[in-house]
Amino acid sequence: QLAESGGGLVQAGGSLRLSCSAADYAFDDYAIAWFRQAPGKEREGVSCISRGDGIIYHADFVKGRFTTSADSAKETIYLQMNDLTPEDTGVYYCAAADITTPTTICTSFEAFDIWGQGTQVTVSS
């Protein structure tokens, strides 16, 4: 089970840190990705971390602003979001994929089939 937390309302230019509790998914065996979905838009991949493959990847639209990290002791993945804009508003989800599955591709956000419930991020202008 995955569980996101840390969402909320923030002004443009502000920061939030999202957490994804991933206790059931060993970081060496699973890639964990962050996705988001804005109202009326398709879900899009934000970042992906795959410890087993040595990958930390961020989509171009968040590079330089968002940082993804993992704390093995806490079994938690973090998404540090800085310099937020209203375009970052949406529901943020974390998802997991078994990296031993050939169809799992971290950098293109493919084959993520285990999902959390999401956490709302709202950025006001």
Coordinates of C-alpha atoms in Angstrom, one line a residue:
Q1 CA 0.0 0.0 0.0
L2 CA 1.2 3.5 -0.9
A3 CA 0.1 6.6 1.1
E4 CA 0.8 10.2 0.1
S5 CA 0.7 13.1 2.5
G6 CA 1.9 16.7 2.6
G7 CA -0.4 18.4 0.1
G8 CA -2.1 21.7 0.9
L9 CA -2.7 25.2 -0.2
V10 CA 0.4 27.4 -0.9
Q11 CA 1.0 30.7 -2.6
A12 CA 2.9 31.0 -5.9
G13 CA 6.6 30.9 -5.3
G14 CA 6.1 28.8 -2.2
S15 CA 7.2 25.2 -1.3
L16 CA 5.7 22.0 -0.2
R17 CA 7.2 18.6 0.5
L18 CA 5.1 15.5 -0.3
S19 CA 5.7 12.2 1.2
C20 CA 4.9 8.7 -0.1
S21 CA 5.0 5.9 2.5
A22 CA 6.0 2.8 0.6
A23 CA 6.6 0.3 3.4
D24 CA 5.5 -2.7 1.4
Y25 CA 7.9 -2.0 -1.6
A26 CA 11.6 -2.6 -1.2
F27 CA 13.4 0.3 -2.9
D28 CA 15.9 -2.0 -4.6
D29 CA 13.0 -3.9 -6.2
Y30 CA 10.5 -1.2 -7.1
A31 CA 10.6 2.1 -8.9
I32 CA 8.5 4.8 -7.3
A33 CA 7.1 7.6 -9.3
W34 CA 5.2 10.8 -8.7
F35 CA 2.3 11.6 -11.0
R36 CA -0.1 14.5 -11.0
Q37 CA -3.4 15.3 -12.5
A38 CA -4.8 18.7 -12.9
P39 CA -8.6 19.3 -13.3
G40 CA -9.6 18.5 -16.9
K41 CA -6.2 17.3 -17.8
E42 CA -4.6 13.9 -18.3
R43 CA -2.4 12.5 -15.6
E44 CA 1.3 13.2 -16.2
G45 CA 4.5 11.8 -14.8
V46 CA 6.5 14.2 -12.6
S47 CA 9.5 12.2 -11.3
C48 CA 10.7 8.7 -10.8
I49 CA 13.3 7.1 -8.5
S50 CA 14.6 3.6 -9.1
R51 CA 17.3 2.7 -6.6
G52 CA 17.9 -0.7 -8.1
D53 CA 18.6 1.0 -11.5
G54 CA 20.4 4.0 -10.0
I55 CA 17.9 6.4 -11.6
I56 CA 16.4 9.6 -10.4
Y57 CA 14.4 11.3 -13.2
H58 CA 12.4 14.5 -13.3
A59 CA 10.1 15.7 -16.1
D60 CA 11.4 18.8 -17.9
F61 CA 8.6 20.9 -16.5
V62 CA 9.8 20.5 -13.0
K63 CA 13.6 20.2 -13.4
G64 CA 15.3 22.7 -11.2
R65 CA 12.3 23.2 -9.0
F66 CA 11.4 19.7 -7.7
T67 CA 13.7 17.2 -6.1
T68 CA 12.9 13.5 -5.4
S69 CA 14.6 11.6 -2.7
A70 CA 14.3 8.4 -0.7
D71 CA 14.8 7.6 3.0
S72 CA 15.2 3.8 3.3
A73 CA 15.0 3.9 7.1
K74 CA 11.6 5.6 7.0
E75 CA 10.5 3.6 3.9
T76 CA 9.4 6.9 2.4
I77 CA 9.9 8.8 -0.9
Y78 CA 9.8 12.6 -0.8
L79 CA 9.0 15.1 -3.5
Q80 CA 10.3 18.5 -2.5
M81 CA 8.6 21.2 -4.6
N82 CA 10.0 24.7 -4.7
D83 CA 9.0 27.8 -6.7
L84 CA 5.5 26.5 -7.2
T85 CA 3.2 28.0 -9.7
P86 CA -0.6 27.8 -10.2
E87 CA 0.1 25.3 -13.1
D88 CA 1.4 22.9 -10.5
T89 CA -2.1 22.6 -9.0
G90 CA -3.5 19.1 -9.0
V91 CA -3.8 15.8 -7.2
Y92 CA -0.4 14.2 -6.8
Y93 CA -0.1 10.5 -6.7
C94 CA 2.8 8.1 -6.0
A95 CA 2.9 4.8 -7.8
A96 CA 5.1 1.7 -7.7
A97 CA 6.4 -0.7 -10.4
D98 CA 8.4 -3.8 -10.1
I99 CA 11.7 -3.1 -11.8
T100 CA 12.2 -6.8 -12.6
T101 CA 9.2 -6.5 -15.0
P102 CA 10.6 -5.7 -18.5
T103 CA 7.9 -3.2 -19.2
T104 CA 8.8 -1.0 -16.3
I105 CA 10.5 2.1 -17.6
C106 CA 11.1 4.7 -15.0
T107 CA 12.0 7.6 -17.3
S108 CA 8.9 7.2 -19.4
F109 CA 6.6 6.4 -16.4
E110 CA 5.5 3.1 -17.9
A111 CA 4.0 0.1 -16.1
F112 CA 3.2 1.7 -12.8
D113 CA 0.4 -0.4 -11.5
I114 CA 0.3 0.2 -7.7
W115 CA -1.2 3.5 -6.7
G116 CA -1.8 5.6 -3.6
Q117 CA -4.9 7.6 -3.0
G118 CA -3.4 11.0 -3.9
T119 CA -2.9 14.3 -2.1
Q120 CA -4.2 17.7 -3.3
V121 CA -1.8 20.5 -4.0
T122 CA -3.3 23.9 -4.7
V123 CA -1.1 26.8 -5.7
S124 CA -2.8 30.3 -5.5
S125 CA -1.6 33.2 -7.6

